Coordinates of C-alpha atoms in Angstrom, one line a residue:
X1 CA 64.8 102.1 170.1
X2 CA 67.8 104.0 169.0
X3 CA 71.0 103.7 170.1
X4 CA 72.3 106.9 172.1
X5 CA 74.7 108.9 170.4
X6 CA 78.2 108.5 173.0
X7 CA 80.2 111.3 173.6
X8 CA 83.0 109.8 171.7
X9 CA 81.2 110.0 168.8
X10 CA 81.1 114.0 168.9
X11 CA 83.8 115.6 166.7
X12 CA 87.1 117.3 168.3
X13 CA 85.7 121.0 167.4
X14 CA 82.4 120.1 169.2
X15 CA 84.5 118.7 172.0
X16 CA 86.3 122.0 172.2
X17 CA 83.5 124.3 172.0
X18 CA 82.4 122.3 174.8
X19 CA 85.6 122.9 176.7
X20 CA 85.3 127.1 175.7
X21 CA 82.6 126.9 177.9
X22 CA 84.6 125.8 181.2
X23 CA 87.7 127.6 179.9
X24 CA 88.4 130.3 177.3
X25 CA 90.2 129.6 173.9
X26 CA 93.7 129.3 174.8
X27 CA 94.0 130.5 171.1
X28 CA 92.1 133.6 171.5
X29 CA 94.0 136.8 172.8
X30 CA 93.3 140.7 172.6
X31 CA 94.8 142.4 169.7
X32 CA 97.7 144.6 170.6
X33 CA 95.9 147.7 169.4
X34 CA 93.1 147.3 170.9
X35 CA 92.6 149.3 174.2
X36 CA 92.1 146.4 176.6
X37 CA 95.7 145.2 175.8
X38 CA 97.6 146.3 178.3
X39 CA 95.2 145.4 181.3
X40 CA 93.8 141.9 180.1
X41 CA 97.3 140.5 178.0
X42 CA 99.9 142.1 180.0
X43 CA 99.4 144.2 183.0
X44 CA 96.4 142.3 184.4
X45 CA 97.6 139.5 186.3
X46 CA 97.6 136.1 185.5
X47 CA 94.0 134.7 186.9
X48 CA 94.3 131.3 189.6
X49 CA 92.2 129.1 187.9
X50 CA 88.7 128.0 189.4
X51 CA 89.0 125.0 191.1
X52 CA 86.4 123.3 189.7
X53 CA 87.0 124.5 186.5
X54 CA 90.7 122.9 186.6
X55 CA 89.2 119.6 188.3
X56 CA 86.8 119.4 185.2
X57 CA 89.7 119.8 182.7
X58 CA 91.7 117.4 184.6
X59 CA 88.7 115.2 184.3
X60 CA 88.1 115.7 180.9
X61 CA 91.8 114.9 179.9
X62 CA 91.1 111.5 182.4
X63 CA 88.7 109.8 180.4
X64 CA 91.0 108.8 177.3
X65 CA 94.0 109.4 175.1
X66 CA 92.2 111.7 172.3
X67 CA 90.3 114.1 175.0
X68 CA 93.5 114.2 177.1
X69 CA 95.2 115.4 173.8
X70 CA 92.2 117.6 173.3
X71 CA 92.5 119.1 176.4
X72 CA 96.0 120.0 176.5
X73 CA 96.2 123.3 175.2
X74 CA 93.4 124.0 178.0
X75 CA 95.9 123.2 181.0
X76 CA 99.5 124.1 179.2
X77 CA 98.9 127.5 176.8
X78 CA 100.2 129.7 179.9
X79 CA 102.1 129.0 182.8
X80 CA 102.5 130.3 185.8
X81 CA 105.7 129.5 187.8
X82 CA 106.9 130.6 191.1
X83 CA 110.7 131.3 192.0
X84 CA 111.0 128.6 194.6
X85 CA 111.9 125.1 194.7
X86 CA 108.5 123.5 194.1
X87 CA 107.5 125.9 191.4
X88 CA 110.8 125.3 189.6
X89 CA 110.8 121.2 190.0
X90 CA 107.1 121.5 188.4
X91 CA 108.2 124.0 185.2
X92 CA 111.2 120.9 184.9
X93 CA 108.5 118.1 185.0
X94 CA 106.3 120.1 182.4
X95 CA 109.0 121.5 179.9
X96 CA 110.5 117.3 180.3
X97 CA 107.0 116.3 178.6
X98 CA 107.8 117.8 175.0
X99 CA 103.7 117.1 173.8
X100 CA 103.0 119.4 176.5
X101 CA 105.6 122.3 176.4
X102 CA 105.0 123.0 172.7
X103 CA 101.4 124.0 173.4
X104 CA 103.0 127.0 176.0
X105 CA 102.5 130.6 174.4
X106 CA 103.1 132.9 177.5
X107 CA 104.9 132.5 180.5
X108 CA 104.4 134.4 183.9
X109 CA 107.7 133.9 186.5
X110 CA 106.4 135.1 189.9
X111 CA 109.5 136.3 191.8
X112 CA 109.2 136.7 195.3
X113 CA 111.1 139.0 197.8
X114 CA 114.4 137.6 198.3
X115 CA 115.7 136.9 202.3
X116 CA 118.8 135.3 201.4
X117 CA 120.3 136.6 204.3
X118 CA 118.0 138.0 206.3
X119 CA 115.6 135.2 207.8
X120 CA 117.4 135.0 211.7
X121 CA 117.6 138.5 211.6
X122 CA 113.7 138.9 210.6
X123 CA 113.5 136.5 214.0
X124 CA 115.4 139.1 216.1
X125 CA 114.2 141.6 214.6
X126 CA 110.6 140.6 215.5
X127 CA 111.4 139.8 218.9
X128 CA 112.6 142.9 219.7
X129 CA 110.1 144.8 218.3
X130 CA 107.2 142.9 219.5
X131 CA 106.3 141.3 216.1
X132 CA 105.6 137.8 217.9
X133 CA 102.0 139.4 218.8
X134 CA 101.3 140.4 215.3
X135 CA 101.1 136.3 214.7
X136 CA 104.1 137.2 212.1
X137 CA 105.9 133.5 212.3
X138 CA 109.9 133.9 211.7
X139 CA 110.5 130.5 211.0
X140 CA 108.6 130.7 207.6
X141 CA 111.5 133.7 206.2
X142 CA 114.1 131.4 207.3
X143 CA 112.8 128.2 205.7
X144 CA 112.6 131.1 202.1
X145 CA 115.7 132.0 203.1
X146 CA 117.4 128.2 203.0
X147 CA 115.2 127.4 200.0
X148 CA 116.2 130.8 198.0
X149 CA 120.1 130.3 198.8
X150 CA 119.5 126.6 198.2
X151 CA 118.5 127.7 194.4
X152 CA 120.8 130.4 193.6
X153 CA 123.9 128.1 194.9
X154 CA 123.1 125.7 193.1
X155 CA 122.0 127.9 189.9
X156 CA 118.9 125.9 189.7
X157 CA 116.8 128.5 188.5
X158 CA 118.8 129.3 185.7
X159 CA 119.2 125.6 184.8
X160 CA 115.2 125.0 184.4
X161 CA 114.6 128.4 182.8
X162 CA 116.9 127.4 180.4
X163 CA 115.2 124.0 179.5
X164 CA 112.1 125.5 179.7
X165 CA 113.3 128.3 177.3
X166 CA 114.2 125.7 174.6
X167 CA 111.3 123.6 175.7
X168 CA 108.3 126.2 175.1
X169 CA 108.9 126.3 171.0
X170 CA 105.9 128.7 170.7
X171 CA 106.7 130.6 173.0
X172 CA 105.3 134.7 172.5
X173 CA 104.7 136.3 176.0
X174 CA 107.0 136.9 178.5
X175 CA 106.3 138.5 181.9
X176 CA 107.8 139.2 185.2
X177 CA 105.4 139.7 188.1
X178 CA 106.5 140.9 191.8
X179 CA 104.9 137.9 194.3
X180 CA 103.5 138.7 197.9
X181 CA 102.7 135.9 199.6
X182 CA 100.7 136.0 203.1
X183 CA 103.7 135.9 205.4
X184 CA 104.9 138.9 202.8
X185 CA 102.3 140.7 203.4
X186 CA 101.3 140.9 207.1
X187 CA 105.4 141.5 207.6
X188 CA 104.7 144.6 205.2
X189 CA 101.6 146.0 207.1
X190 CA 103.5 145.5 210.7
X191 CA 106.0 147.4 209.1
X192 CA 103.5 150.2 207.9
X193 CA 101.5 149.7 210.9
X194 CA 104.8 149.9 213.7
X195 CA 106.2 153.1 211.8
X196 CA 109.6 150.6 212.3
X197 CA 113.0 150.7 209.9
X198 CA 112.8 150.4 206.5
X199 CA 112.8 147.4 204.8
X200 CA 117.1 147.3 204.6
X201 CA 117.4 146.3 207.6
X202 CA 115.4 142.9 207.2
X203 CA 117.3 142.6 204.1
X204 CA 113.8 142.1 202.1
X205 CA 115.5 142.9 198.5
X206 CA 113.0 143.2 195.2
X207 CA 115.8 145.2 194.1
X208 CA 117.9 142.0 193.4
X209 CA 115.6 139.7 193.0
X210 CA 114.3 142.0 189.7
X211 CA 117.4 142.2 188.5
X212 CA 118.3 138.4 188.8
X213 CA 115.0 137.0 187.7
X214 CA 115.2 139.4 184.5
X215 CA 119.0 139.0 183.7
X216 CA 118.6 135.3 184.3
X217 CA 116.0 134.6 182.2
X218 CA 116.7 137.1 179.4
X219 CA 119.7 134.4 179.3
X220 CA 117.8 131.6 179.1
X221 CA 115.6 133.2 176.1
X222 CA 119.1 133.9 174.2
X223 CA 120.5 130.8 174.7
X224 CA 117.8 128.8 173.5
X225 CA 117.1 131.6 170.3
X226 CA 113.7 131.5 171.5
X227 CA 111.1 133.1 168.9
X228 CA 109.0 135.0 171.6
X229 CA 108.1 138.4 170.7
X230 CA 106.4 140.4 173.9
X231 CA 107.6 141.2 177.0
X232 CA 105.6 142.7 179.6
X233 CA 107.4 143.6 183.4
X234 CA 104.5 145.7 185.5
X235 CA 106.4 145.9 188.2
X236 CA 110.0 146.6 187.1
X237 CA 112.6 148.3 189.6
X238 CA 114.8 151.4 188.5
X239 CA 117.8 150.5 190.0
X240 CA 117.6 147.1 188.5
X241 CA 117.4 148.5 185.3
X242 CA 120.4 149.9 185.9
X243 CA 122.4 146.6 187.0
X244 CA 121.2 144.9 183.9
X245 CA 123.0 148.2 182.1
X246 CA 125.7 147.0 183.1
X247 CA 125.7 143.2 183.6
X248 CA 124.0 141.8 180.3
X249 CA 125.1 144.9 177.7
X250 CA 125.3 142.2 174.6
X251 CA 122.3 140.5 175.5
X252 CA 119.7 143.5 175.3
X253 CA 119.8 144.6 171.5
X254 CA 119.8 140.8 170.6
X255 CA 116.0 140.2 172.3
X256 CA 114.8 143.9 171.7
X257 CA 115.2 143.2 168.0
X258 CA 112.6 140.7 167.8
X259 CA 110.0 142.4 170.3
X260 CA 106.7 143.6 169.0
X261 CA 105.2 144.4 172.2
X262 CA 106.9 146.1 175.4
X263 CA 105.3 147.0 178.9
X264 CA 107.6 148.1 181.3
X265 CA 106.1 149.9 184.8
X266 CA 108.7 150.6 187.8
X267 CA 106.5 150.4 190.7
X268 CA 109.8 151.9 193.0
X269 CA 109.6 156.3 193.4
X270 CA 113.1 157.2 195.7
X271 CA 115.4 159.3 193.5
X272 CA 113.4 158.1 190.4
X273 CA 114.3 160.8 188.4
X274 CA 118.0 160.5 188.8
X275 CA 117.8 156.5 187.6
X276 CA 115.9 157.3 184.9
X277 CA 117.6 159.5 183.1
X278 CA 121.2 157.2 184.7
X279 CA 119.2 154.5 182.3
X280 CA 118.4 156.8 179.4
X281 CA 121.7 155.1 177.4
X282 CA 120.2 151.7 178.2
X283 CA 116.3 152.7 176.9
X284 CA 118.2 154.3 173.9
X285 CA 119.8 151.2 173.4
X286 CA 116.7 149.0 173.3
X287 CA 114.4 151.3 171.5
X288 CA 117.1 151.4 168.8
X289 CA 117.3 148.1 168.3
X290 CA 113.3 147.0 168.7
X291 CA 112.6 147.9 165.1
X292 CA 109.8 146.0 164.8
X293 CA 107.9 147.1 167.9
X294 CA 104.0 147.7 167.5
X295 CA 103.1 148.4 171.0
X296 CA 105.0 150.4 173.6
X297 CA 104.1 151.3 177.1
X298 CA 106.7 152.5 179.9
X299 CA 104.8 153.6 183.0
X300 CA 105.3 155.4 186.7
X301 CA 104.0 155.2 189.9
X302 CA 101.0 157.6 190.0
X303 CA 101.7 159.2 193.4
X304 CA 105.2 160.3 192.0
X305 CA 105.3 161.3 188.2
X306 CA 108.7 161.4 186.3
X307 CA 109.6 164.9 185.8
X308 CA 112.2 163.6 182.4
X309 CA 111.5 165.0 179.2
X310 CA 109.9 162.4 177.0
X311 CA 113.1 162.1 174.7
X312 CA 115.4 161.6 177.3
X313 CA 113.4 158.0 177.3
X314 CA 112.5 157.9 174.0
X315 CA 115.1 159.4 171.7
X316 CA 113.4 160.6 168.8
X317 CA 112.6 157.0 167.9
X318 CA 110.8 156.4 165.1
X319 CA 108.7 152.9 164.5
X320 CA 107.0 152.0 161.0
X321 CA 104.8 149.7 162.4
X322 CA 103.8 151.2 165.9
X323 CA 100.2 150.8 166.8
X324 CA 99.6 151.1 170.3
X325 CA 101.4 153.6 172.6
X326 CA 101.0 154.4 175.9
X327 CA 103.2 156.0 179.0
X328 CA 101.5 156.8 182.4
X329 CA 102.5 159.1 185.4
X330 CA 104.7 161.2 183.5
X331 CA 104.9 165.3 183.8
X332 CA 105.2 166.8 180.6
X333 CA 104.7 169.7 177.9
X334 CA 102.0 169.6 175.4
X335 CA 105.0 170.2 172.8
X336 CA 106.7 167.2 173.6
X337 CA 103.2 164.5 173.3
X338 CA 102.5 166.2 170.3
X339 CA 105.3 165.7 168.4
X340 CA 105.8 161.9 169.3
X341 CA 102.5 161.3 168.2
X342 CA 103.1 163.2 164.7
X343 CA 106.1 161.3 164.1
X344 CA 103.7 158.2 164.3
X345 CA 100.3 159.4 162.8
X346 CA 100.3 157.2 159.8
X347 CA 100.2 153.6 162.2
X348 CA 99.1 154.7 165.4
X349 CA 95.8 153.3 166.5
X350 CA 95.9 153.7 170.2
X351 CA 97.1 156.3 172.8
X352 CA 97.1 156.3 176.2
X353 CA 98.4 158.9 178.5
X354 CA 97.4 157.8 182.1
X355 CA 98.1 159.9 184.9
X356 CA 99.8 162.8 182.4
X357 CA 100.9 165.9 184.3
X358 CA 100.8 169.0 181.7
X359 CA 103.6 171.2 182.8
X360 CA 102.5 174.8 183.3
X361 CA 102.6 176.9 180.0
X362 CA 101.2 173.9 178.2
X363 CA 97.4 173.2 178.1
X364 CA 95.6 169.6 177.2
X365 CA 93.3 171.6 174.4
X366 CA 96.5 172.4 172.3
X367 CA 97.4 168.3 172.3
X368 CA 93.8 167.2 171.7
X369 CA 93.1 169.7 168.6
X370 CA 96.4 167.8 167.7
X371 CA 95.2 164.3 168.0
X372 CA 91.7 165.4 166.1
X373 CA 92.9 166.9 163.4
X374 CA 96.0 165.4 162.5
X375 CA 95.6 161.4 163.9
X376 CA 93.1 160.0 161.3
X377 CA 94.2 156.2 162.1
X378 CA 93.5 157.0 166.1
X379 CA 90.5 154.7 167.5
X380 CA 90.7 155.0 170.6
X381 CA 92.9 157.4 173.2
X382 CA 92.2 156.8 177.0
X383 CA 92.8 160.4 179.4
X384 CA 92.3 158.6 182.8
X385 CA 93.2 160.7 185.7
X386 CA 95.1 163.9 183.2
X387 CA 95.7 166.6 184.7
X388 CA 98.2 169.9 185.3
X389 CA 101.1 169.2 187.6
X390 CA 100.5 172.3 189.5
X391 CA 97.0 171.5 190.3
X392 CA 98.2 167.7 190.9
X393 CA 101.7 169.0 193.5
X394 CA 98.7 170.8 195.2
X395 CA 96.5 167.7 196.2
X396 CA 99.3 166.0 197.1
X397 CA 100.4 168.6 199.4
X398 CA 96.9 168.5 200.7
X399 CA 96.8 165.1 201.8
X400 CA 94.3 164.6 199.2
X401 CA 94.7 160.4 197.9
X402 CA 96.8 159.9 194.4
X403 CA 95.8 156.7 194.2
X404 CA 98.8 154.7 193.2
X405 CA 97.4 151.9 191.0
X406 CA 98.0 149.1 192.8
X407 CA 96.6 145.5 191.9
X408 CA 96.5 143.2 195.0
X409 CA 94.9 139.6 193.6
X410 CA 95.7 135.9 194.4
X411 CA 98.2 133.7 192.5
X412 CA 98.2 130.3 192.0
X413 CA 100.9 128.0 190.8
X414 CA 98.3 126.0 188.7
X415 CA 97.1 123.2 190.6
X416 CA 98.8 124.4 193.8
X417 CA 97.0 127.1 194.8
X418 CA 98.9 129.5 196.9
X419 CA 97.5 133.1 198.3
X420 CA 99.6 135.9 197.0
X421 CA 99.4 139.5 196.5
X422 CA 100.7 141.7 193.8
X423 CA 101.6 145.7 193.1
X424 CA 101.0 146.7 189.4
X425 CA 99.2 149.4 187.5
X426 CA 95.9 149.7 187.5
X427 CA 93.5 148.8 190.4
X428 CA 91.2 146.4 191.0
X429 CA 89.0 149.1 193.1
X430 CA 89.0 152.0 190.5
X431 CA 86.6 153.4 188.2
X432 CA 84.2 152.0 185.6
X433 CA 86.8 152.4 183.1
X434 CA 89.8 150.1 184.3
X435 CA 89.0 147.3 181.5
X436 CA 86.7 146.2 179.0
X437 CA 84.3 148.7 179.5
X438 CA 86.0 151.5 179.0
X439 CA 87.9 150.1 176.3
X440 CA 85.7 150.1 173.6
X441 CA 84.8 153.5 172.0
X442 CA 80.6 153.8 172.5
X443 CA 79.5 155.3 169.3
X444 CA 76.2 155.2 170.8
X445 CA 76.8 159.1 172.2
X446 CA 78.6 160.3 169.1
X447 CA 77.9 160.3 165.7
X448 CA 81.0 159.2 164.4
X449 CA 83.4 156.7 166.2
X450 CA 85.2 154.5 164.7
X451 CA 82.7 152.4 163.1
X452 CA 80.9 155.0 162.4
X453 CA 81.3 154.8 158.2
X454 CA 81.6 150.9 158.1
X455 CA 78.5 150.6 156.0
X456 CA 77.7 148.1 153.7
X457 CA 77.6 149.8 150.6
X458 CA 79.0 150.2 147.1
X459 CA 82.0 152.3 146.8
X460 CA 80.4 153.9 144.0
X461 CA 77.8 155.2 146.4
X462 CA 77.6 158.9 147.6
X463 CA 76.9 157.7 151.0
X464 CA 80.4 155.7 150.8
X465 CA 82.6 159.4 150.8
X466 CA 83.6 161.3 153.4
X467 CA 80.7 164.3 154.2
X468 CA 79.8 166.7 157.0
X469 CA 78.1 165.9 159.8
X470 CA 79.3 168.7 162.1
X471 CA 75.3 169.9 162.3
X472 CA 74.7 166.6 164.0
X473 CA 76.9 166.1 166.5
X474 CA 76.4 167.1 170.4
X475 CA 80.0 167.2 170.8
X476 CA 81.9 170.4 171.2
X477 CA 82.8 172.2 167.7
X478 CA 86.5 172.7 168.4
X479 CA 89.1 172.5 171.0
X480 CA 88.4 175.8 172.2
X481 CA 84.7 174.8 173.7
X482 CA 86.4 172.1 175.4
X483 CA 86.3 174.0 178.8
X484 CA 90.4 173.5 179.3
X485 CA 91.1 176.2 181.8
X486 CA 94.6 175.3 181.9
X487 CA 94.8 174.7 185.9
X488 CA 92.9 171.2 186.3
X489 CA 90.8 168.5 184.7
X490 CA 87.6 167.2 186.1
X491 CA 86.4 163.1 185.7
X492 CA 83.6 164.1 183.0
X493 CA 85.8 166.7 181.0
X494 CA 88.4 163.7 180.0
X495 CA 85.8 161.9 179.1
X496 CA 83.9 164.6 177.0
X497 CA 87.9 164.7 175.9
X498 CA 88.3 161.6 174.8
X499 CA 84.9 160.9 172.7
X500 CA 85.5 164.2 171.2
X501 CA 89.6 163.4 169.8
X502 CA 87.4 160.0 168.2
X503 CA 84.2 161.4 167.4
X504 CA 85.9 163.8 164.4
X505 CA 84.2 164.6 161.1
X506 CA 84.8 162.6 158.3
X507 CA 85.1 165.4 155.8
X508 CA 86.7 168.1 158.0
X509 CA 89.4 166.1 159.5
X510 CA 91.3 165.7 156.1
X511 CA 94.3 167.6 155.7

């Protein structure tokens, strides 16, 4: 009888194919210009991982020194820390354990509201107001409020970010995510629910919390001349972009320099337009100095679009290497998308306008004969929820739901799973088209996408050059049949939209 073949005998890339299976390549992530970017490697939120899934890595890594090394990428590749005094004391105990740390590519800090000073007044607050029968428990914001002032005393946060900093050598992916824990949340909705005083009063700040967590940790990167290259923030505040203006001046053109990949959504809509345009020095400033940038994306809320002109952002930037670009609630003219995307038509791949208000006097068809005729590297451009601000100011006035793309999911700290909730674009209820779906261009209903002419054949082939095939497609023959009545877009018109700007003929799309 043969001997049975032990599972030590089964090489390391076996062993991790094996592992795929429980949990994905910590290797593999989405290319920046591809369209499920943004929701899957920056704006989608960073997954708690399955409980069994974790036990059977943990188990995996158990059973002797070469699978534990084998395994380690699978635990340690991202990282998930909370701003608190456990989450910080973990991050220390990992980025202590070099042979771990060095495996870390992108790091999520989940900052929670601070109550520095407001948990006894949460207490009277809730007394008074009859927030004891809502099952609300006060003593839970003051023990947040002791640990919070415990760690900013003591500068304990900035300490371990800066080890970690150092520690994580391979470090690409930053992000910064807003965290709602339960307690968080059901003091939000008997806030909502009550109709009671704003949130000032309970001194519940995201405001400085933002500005801390981003100014404290933009100073740990520097200081440890950390290599990392993407930064994503989906739930960035305005007026903390204005206190890091003026608190960390120096610091900003130093880390924008070596950013590929930005993603910055302000989640926050009173007096938005006034901060924006009060920050317009600052986005100048790190536009200006992010040379190298490949991907951009600055977003709104949805219910309240930034009436700014896209320059008074953007600057008349130019980027050689710009791939991806994408802005979202934003109410603009037709001039103004048009000539940012011709200032990048040789590099840029991807474009997304979510949520795009077209100011009256403009009309989409004038941007999307544009994008046809004169974006010959475009693959994909996404149109979700376009529209005419006068048609938009109307629903809105009509009680009609702008939904605000929200995200609410559940965070864990790693192995210390912990219910949380989050705000950030996109929403975990919308539309068929939120991720992978809608992000890959079906050439199925057009006759040429963007794969259309890969075919396997000699280049001295006639079927190799560019030719007509205007006879054969179903799509519309120019942007004039494209149904744009100039006063709103229906759901199956930006689709049309978007197939046609993609679906352009080889020969007749040459300029």
């Amino acid at each position: 009888m043969s001997k049975s073949a032990s599972l030590q005998s089964l090489s390391n890339e076996l062993l991790k194919d094996i592992l795929d299976f429980i949990e994905a390549d910590p290797e593999r992530t989405v290319s920046i210009d591809r369209r499920a970017y943004l929701s899957v490697e920056s704006f989608r939120l960073p997954s708690p991982p399955v409980p069994s899934e974790a036990h059977d890595i943990g188990s995996f890594r158990l059973v002797c020194r070469r699978f534990a090394e084998i395994g380690i990428p699978y635990q340690f590749a991202k990282i998930a820390t909370r701003l608190s005094r456990h989450g910080l004391e973990r991050l220390d105990a990992i980025c202590s354990q070099s042979h771990l740390a060095k495996h870390t590519r992108k790091f999520s800090y989940l900052v929670p509201y601070f109550y520095v000073e407001g948990g006894e007044e949460i207490e009277r607050f809730l007394e008074s107001n009859g927030g004891y029968r809502s099952h609300i428990d006060p003593s839970v914001f003051q023990a947040k409020a002791k640990d919070q002032r415990r760690i900013l005393e003591a500068k304990e946060d900035a300490r371990v970010l800066r080890k970690a900093m150092s520690a994580f050598e391979n470090l690409q992916h930053v992000q910064i995510l807003r965290l709602q824990d339960e307690s968080d949340r059901m003091l939000l909705d008997f806030l909502q629910e009550s109709e009671l005083p704003q949130l000032e009063s309970l001194d519940l700040k995201w405001t400085y919390a933002c500005m801390h967590a981003t100014s404290t940790i933009a100073k740990a990167l520097l200081q440890a001349k950390s290599g990392f290259s993407r930064f994503s923030g989906p739930m960035m505040n305005s007026r903390s972009a204005l206190a890091i203006k003026d608190r960390i001046p120096r610091t900003v053109p130093q880390l924008a320099s070596q950013l590929t990949c930005l993603e910055l959504h302000f989640d926050d809509t009173d007096s938005l337009n006034e901060r924006m345009r009060a920050a317009s020095e600052l986005f100048k400033t790190v536009f200006s100095a992010a040379r190298n940038l490949q991907a951009v994306h600055v977003g709104f809320p949805s219910r309240s679009p930034l009436d700014l002109g896209l320059e008074e952002v953007f600057h008349s930037i130019h980027w050689e290497k710009l791939r991806a670009f994408g802005i979202q609630a934003w109410r603009l003219d037709a001039d103004e998308i048009i000539q940012l995307a011709r200032r990048h038509q040789r590099t840029l791949r991807g474009l997304r306008l979510r949520d795009v208000q077209l100011r009256e006097g403009s009309m989409w068809k004038d941007v999307l004969a544009m994008l046809r005729t004169e974006m010959e590297q475009l693959d994909w451009v996404s149109l979700r929820r376009v529209d005419y601000s006068k048609h938009f100011d109307e629903l809105w006035a009509n009680s009609m739901e702008v939904r605000d793309g929200s995200i609410e999911g559940s965070e864990s700290d790693d192995e210390d799973v912990f219910p949380a909730h989050f705000s950030a674009p996109g929403s975990a209820n919308e539309s068929e088209d939120d991720y992978d779906s809608e992000y890959e261009p079906s050439v199925a209903d057009t006759d040429h996408g963007p794969d259309a002419n890969d075919i396997a054949l000699s280049p001295n082939t006639t079927a190799s050059l560019p030719f007509c095939t205007c006879s054969r497609s179903s799509n519309p023959a120019s942007a004039d049949d494209l149904g744009d009545n100039g006063m709103f877009v229906y759901h199956h018109q930006r689709k049309l939209w978007e197939k046609w700007v993609i679906g352009r003929c080889p020969e007749h799309s040459c300029n």
